[in-house]
C-alpha positions as semicolon CSV with decimal commas, in nm:
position;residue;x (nm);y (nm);z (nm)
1;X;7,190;5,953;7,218
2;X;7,477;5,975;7,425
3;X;7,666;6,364;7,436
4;X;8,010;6,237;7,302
5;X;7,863;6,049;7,040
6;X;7,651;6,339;6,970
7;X;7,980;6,530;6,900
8;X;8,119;6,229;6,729
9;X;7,872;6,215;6,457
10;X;7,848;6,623;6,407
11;X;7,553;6,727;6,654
12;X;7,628;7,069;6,753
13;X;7,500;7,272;6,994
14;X;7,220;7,498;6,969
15;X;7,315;7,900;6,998
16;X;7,121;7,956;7,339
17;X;7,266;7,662;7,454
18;X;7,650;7,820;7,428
19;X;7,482;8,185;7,531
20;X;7,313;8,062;7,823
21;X;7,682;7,858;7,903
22;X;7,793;8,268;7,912
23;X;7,543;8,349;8,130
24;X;7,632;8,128;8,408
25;X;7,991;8,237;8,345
26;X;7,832;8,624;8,405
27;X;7,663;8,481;8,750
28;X;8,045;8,360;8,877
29;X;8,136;8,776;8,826
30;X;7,785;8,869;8,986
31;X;7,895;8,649;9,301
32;X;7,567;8,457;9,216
33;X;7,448;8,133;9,171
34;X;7,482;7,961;8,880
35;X;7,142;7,966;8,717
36;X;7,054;8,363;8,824
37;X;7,088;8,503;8,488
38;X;6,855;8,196;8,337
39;X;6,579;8,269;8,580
40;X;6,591;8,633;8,488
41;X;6,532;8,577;8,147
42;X;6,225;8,355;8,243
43;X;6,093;8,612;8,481
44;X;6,161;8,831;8,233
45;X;5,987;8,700;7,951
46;X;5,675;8,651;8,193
47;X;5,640;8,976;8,236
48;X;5,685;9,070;7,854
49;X;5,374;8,864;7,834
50;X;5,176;9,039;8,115
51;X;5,269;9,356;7,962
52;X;5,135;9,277;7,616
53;X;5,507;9,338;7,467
54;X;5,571;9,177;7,110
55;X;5,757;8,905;6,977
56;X;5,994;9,118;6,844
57;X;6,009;9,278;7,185
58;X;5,998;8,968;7,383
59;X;6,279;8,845;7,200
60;X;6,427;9,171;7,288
61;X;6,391;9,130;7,668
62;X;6,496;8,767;7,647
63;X;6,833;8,833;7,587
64;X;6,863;9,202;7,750
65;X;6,771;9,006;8,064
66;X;7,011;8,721;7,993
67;X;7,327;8,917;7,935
68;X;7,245;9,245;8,059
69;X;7,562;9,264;8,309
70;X;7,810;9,119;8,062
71;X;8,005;9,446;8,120
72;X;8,095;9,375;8,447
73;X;8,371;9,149;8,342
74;X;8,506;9,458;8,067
75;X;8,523;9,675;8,373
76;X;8,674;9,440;8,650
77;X;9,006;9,535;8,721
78;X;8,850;9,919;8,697
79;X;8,593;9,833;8,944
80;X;8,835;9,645;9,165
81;X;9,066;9,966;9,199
82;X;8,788;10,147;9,316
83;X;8,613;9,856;9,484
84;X;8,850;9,588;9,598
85;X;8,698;9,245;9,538
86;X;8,449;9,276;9,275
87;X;8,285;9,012;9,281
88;X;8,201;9,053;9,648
89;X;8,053;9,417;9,616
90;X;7,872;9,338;9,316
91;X;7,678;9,061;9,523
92;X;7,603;9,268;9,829
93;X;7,483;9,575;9,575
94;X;7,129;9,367;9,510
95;X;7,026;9,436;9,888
96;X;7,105;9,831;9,846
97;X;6,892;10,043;9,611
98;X;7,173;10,270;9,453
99;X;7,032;10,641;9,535
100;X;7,032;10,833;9,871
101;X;7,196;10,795;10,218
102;X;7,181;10,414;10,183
103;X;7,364;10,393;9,870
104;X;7,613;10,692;10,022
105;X;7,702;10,475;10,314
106;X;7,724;10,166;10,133
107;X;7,951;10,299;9,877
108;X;8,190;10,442;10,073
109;X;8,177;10,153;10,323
110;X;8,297;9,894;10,008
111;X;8,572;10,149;9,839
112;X;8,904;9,962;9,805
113;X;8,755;9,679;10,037
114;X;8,976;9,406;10,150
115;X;9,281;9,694;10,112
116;X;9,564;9,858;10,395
117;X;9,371;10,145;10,542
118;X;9,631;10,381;10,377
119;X;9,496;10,275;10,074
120;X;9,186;10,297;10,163
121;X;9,183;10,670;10,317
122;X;9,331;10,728;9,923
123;X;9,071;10,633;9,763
124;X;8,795;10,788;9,983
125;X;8,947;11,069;9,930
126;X;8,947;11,058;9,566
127;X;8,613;10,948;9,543
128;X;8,465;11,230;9,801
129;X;8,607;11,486;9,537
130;X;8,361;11,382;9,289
131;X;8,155;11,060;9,346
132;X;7,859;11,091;9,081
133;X;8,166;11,176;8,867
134;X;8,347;10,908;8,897
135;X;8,067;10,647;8,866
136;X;7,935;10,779;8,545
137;X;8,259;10,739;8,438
138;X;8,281;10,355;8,541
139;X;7,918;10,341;8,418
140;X;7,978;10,474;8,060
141;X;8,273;10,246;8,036
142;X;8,081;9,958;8,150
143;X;7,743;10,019;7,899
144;X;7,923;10,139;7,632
145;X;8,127;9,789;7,686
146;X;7,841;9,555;7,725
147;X;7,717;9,697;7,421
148;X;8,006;9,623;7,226
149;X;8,029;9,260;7,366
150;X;7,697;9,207;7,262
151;X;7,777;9,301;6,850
152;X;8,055;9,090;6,906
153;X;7,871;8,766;7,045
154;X;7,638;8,822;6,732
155;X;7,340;8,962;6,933
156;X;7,063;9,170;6,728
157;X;7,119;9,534;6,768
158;X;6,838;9,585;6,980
159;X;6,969;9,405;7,226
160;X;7,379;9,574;7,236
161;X;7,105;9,909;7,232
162;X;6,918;9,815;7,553
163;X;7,229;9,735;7,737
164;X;7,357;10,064;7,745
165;X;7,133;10,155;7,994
166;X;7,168;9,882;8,244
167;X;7,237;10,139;8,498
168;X;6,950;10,422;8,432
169;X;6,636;10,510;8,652
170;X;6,308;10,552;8,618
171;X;6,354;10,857;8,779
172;X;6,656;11,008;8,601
173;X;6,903;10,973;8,908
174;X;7,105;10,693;8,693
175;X;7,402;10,669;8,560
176;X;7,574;10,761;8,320
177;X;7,305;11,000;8,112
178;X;6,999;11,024;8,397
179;X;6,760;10,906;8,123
180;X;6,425;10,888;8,307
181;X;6,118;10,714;8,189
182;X;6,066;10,587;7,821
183;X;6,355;10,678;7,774
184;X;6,518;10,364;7,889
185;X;6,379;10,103;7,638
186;X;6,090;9,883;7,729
187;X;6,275;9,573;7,752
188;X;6,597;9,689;7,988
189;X;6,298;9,826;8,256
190;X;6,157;9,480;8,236
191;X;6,505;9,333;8,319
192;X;6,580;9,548;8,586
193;X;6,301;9,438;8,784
194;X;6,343;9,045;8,692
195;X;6,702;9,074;8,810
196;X;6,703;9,241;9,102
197;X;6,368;9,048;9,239
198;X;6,523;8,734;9,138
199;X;6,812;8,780;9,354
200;X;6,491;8,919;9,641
201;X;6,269;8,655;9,615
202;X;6,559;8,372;9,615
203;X;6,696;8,503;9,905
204;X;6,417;8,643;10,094
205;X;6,079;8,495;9,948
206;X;5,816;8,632;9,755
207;X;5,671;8,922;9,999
208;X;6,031;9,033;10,040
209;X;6,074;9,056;9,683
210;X;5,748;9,217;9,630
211;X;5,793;9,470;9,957
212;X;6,132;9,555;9,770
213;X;5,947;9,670;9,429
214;X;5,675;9,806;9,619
215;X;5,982;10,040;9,723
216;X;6,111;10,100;9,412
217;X;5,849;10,167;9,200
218;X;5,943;10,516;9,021
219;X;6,255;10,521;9,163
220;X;6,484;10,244;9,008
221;X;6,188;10,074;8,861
222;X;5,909;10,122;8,618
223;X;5,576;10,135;8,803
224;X;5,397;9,952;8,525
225;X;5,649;9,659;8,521
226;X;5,654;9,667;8,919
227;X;5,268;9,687;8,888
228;X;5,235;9,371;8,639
229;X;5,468;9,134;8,929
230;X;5,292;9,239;9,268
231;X;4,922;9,191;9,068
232;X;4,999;8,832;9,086
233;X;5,333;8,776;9,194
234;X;5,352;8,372;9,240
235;X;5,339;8,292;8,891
236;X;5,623;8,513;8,793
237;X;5,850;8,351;8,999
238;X;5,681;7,952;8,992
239;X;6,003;7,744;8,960
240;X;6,071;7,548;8,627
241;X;5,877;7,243;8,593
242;X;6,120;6,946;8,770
243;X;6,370;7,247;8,924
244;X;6,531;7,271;8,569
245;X;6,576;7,604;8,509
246;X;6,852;7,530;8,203
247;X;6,553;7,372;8,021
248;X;6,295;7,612;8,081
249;X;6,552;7,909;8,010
250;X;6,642;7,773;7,684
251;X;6,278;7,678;7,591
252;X;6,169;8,034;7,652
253;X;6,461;8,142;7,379
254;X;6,322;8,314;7,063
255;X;6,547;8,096;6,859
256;X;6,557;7,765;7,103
257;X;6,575;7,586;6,821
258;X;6,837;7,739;6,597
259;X;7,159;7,480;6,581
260;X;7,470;7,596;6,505
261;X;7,710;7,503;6,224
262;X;8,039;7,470;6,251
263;X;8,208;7,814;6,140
264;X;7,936;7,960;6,333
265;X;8,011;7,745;6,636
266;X;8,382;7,843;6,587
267;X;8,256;8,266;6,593
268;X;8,096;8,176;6,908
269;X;8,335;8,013;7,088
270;X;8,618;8,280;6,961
271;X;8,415;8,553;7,115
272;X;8,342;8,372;7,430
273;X;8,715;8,344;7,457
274;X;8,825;8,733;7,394
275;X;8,519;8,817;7,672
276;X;8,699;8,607;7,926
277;X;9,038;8,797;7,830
278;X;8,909;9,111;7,887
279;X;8,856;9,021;8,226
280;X;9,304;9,072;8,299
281;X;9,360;9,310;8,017
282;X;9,719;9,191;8,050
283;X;9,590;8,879;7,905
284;X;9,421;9,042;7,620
285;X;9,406;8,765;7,299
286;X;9,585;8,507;7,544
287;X;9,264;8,264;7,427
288;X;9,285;8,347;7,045
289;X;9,692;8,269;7,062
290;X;9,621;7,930;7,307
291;X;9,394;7,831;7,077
292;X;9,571;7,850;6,755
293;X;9,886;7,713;6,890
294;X;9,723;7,417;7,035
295;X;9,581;7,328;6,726
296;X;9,865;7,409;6,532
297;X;10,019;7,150;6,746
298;X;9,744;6,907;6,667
299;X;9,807;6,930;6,287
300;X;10,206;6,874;6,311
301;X;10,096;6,596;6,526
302;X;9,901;6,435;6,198
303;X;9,549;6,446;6,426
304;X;9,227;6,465;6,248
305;X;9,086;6,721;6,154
306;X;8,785;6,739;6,400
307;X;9,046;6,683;6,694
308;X;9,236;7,009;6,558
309;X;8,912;7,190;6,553
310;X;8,833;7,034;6,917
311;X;9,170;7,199;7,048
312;X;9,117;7,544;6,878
313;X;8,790;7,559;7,059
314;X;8,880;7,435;7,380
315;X;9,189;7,676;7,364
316;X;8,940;7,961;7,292
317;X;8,708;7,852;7,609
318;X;8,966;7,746;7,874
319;X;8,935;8,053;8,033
320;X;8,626;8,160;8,105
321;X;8,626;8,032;8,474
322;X;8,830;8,337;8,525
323;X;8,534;8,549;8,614
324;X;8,466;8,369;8,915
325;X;8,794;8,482;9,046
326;X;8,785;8,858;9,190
327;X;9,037;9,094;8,984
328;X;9,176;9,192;9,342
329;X;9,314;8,877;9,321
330;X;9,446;8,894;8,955
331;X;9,591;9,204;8,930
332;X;9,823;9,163;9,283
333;X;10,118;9,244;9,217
334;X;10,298;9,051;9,532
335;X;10,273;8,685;9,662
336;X;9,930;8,575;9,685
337;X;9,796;8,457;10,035
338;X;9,685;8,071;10,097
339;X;9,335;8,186;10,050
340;X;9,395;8,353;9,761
341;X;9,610;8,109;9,578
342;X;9,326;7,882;9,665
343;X;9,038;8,082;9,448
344;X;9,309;8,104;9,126
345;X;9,335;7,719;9,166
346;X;8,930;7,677;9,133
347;X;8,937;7,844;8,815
348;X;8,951;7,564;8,592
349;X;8,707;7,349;8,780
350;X;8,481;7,675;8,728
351;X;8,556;7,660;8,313
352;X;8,422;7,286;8,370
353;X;8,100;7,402;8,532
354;X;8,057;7,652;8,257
355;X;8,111;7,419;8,037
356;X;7,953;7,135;8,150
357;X;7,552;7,185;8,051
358;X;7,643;7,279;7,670
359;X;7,577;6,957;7,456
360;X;7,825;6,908;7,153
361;X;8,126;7,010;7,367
362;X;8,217;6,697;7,562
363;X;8,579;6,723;7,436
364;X;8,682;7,078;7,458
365;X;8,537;7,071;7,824
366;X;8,726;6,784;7,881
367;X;9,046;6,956;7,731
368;X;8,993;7,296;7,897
369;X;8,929;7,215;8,235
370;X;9,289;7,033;8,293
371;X;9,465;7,313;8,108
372;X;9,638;7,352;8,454
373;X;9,702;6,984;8,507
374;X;10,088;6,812;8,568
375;X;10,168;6,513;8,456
376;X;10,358;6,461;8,789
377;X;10,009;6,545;8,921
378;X;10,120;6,891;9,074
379;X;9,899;7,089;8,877
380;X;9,536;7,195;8,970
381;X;9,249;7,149;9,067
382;X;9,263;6,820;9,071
383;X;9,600;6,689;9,087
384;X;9,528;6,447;8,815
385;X;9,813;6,210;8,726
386;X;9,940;6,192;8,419
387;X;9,824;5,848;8,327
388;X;9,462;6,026;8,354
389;X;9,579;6,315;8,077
390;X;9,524;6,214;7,725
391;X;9,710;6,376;7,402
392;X;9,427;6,678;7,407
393;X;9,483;6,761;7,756
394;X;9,870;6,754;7,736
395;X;9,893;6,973;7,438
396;X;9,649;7,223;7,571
397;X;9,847;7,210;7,859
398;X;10,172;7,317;7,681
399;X;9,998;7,583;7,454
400;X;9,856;7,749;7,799
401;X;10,221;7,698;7,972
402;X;10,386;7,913;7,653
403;X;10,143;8,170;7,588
404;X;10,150;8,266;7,909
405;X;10,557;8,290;7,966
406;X;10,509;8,533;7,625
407;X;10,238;8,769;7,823
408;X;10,348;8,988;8,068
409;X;10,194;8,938;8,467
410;X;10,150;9,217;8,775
411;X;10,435;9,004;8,918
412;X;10,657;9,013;8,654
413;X;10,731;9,126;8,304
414;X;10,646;8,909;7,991
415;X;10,921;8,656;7,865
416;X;11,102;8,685;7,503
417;X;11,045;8,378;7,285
418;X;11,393;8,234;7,351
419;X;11,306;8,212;7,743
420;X;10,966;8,106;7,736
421;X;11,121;7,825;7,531
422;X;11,413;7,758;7,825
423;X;11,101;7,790;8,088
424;X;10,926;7,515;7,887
425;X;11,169;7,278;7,878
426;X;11,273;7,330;8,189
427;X;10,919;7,219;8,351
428;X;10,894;6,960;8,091
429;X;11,237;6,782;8,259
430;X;11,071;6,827;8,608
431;X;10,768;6,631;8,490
432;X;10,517;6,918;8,451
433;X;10,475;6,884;8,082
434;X;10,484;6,596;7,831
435;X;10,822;6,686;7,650
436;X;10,730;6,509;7,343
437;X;10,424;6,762;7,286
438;X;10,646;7,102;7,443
439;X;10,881;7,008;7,160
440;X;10,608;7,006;6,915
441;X;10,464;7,291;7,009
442;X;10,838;7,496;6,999
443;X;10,876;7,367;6,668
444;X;10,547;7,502;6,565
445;X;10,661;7,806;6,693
446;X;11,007;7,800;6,529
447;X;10,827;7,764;6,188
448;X;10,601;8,081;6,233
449;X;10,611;8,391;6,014
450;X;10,529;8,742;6,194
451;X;10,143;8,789;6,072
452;X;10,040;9,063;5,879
453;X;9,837;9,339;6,023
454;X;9,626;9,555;5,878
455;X;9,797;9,891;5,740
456;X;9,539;10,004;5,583
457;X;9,362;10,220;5,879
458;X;9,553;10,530;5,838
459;X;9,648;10,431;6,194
460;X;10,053;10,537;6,275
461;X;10,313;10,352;6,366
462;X;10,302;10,549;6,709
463;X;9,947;10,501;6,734
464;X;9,910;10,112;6,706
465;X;10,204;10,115;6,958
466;X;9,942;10,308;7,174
467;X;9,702;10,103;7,109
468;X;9,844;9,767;7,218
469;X;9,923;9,927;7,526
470;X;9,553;10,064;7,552
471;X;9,468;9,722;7,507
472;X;9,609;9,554;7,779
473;X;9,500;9,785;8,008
474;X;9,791;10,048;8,070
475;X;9,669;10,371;8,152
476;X;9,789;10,723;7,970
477;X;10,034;10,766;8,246
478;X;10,191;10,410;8,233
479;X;10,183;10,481;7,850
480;X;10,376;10,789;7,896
481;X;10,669;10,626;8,105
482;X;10,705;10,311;7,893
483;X;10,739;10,509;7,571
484;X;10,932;10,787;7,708
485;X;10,685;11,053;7,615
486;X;10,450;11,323;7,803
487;X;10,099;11,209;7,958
488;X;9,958;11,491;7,724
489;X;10,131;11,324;7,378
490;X;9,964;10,974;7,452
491;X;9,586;11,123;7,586
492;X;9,693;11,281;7,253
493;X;9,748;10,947;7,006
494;X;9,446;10,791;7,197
495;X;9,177;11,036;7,102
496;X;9,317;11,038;6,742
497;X;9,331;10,686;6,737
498;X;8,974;10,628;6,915
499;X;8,837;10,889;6,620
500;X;9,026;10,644;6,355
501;X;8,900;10,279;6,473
502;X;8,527;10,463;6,586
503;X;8,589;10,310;6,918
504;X;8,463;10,499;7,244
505;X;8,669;10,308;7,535
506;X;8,932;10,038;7,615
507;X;8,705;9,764;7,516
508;X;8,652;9,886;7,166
509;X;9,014;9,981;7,110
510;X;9,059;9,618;7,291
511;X;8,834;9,441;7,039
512;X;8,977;9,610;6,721
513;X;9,306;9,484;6,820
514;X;9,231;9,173;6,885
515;X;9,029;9,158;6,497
516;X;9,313;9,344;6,305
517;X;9,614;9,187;6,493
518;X;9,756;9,453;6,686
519;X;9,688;9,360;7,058
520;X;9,945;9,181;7,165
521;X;10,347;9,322;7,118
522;X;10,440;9,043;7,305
523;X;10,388;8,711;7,066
């Protein structure tokens, strides 16, 4: 059966099928191909069966392995401070084991890369003061992160539990508790391995891959799980009958089979959108707010009811081609250079390659991947005309164009309501965006009541200030000066609040917002 008639007559897709769509949006933020977290998984599961593991823990490794650096895009703009572009050093880490001289030389050879040398001597500098300090901290952050994205995405427990320790040795040298041993769960040693050899063996063959273990082995990796590759290494890493490694991923799934229905669908696709936010904390619910105004647009419009739901989703995916775009680049706070005005423009033609393996979202790909599109044709990537922009692509268009004038940017601060509305009409006379669907959407938002929060969270009025500004990434100090208070008061309000919503770091704090309406001050 055709895809779009698929979607037409109610096929959805099935749950891997929109997780392993996340997990090539996780390889853009790995700077690896798409595909790298799939093959994991399948290397991974191979070696669940070598080592006698389970179903239960099979199923386990399965997804550890698939998502098991989805808190790389929580930590981004962290990483890129320290880093520079984060995508780049997290692609050259796979050749480095992280302990010893090696690591020590390739560590301080990436801080703040791609930054002016005075910049640069800074943050040497801070780092030589305490380096194993400083990573633990960017460690915890991350696991405790993942682990929270993976509750979120609807992933069993065991799963958001093996995360955590994505970064942990064998030996006790990792980060952030040095658990060593069986201590780190069964199915996260397993990944380790299938990751990093994946990335070996692609690269460099299979005696690279298997001299690189061979190195390893009760260091970084479990000697058992090294032991149960380099036994017999060429059938862990035979390629997927036909080179399809989407199929044989998804076939390997402990619940390949499991369709989704529609509200479910809808969960799905709302979490995938708040995990690409996180990776610009300015733009923290920007995907929950797109979506709902695009199809609030939809229904003034008197579309049906599946093309409404159609725009909510695609509003809620648009996005995620943001990860394959290095935070560096994001966060500037000056002009961008050619180059880098270049990678922001690929990011919707990277939503589209996210997007464009999942079966049962034909339209909402569609939608999302011209949400930067001009009817004059000078929007991007493509340029496309506006004769080649139908009614789903011009509305998402607008709902992107607004949200965004509401949010605030490194380059500038956010727009009140009344000016986003002059900015849209303003682009809609130059031919940007079609002015019968920019005057929709304002009188959508015309017609909106403030939304009720929650209240009930014995949360202050000073502390869900705080935390909006938590949420979008301001730190205590940036806090302090924007509320005209002392660095102490707001570390203050943050523990307190942190002990009231039972969340441990920015990404918690970032996700209760999001769920209880307090992230953004700014709608």
């Amino acid at each position: 059966m055709d895809p779009t008639a698929q979607q037409r007559r109610g096929v959805l897709p099935r749950r891997i099928e929109v997780l392993a769509g996340l997990s090539v949006a996780i390889d853009l933020g790995l700077g690896q191909p798409a595909e790298h977290m799939l093959r994991t998984a399948i290397i991974a599961c191979r070696l669940a069966d070598r080592l006698g593991l389970s179903s239960a823990q099979r199923a386990t490794t399965y997804y550890t392995a698939l998502i098991m650096w989805i808190g790389c895009n929580a930590d981004s703009e962290e990483y890129a401070r320290w880093f520079g572009d984060d995508i780049a050093v997290r692609h050259d880490a796979y050749s480095v084991d992280w302990v010893g001289m090696p690591f020590i030389r390739f560590l301080f050879g990436n801080v703040a890369r791609g930054e002016p040398t005075t910049r640069r001597m800074l943050m040497i500098g801070e780092m030589l003061r305490d380096a194993r300090g400083q990573l633990g901290a960017l460690m915890h952050s991350h696991c405790a992160s993942a682990a929270e994205l993976a509750v979120h995405l609807g992933l069993p427990i065991d799963v958001a539990r093996a995360v955590e320790f994505t970064f942990e040795r064998f030996d006790g040298a990792g980060l952030p508790r040095g658990c060593p041993g069986d201590e780190i769960p069964i199915e996260m040693r397993i990944a380790q391995v299938a990751d990093v050899a994946e990335v070996h063996q692609r690269m460099y063959g299979i005696d690279a891959a298997v001299t690189m273990m061979g190195a390893r082995s009760g260091g970084h990796f479990d000697p058992a799980v090294v032991d149960a590759v380099v036994s017999d290494p060429a059938p862990v890493f035979a390629e997927a009958a036909d080179g399809d490694v989407w199929s044989a991923a998804i076939a390997e799934a402990p619940d390949a089979e499991t369709r989704l229905d529609q509200d479910g669908l809808d969960r799905l696709v709302s979490a995938i959108g708040d995990f690409a936010d996180l990776k610009c904390p300015f733009a923290l619910g920007h995907s929950r707010a797109v979506a709902a105004l695009a199809a609030d647009v939809g229904a003034q419009l008197g579309m049906e009811a599946d093309e409404v739901r159609a725009l909510r989703r695609a509003g809620h995916l648009h996005d995620i081609g943001r990860l394959g775009v290095s935070s560096q680049i994001w966060s500037k706070p000056g002009d961008l250079t050619a180059s880098e005005w270049e990678r922001v423009r690929m990011h919707p033609y990277l939503t589209d390659r996210v997007l464009s393996r999942i079966s049962g979202l034909e339209r909402e790909r569609t939608y999302a991947r011209a949400h930067h599109e001009h009817l004059d044709g000078s929007g991007y990537p493509l340029g496309m005309p506006g004769a080649s922009l139908g009614p789903g692509e011009r509305i998402l268009a607008v709902a992107v164009a607004y949200q965004s004038a509401l949010e605030p940017r490194p380059y500038r601060e956010a727009l009140d309501a009344a000016s986003a509305a002059e900015r849209m009409r303003g682009r809609s006379a130059h031919g940007q965006l079609d002015p019968e669907y920019t005057e929709a959407l304002l009188s959508v938002v015309a017609g909106r009541h403030t939304p009720r929060v929650r209240d009930d969270d014995g949360l202050t009025l000073r502390e869900r200030e705080v935390l909006a500004h938590v949420a979008r990434g301001l730190s205590n100090r940036q806090i302090a000066d924007k509320l005209v208070l002392s660095e102490k008061t707001v570390r203050n309000h943050v523990e307190r609040t942190y002990a009231k919503i039972g969340a441990s770091n920015r990404v918690g704090a970032s996700l209760y917002a999001l769920q209880h309406g307090l992230a953004s001050p700014f709608v």
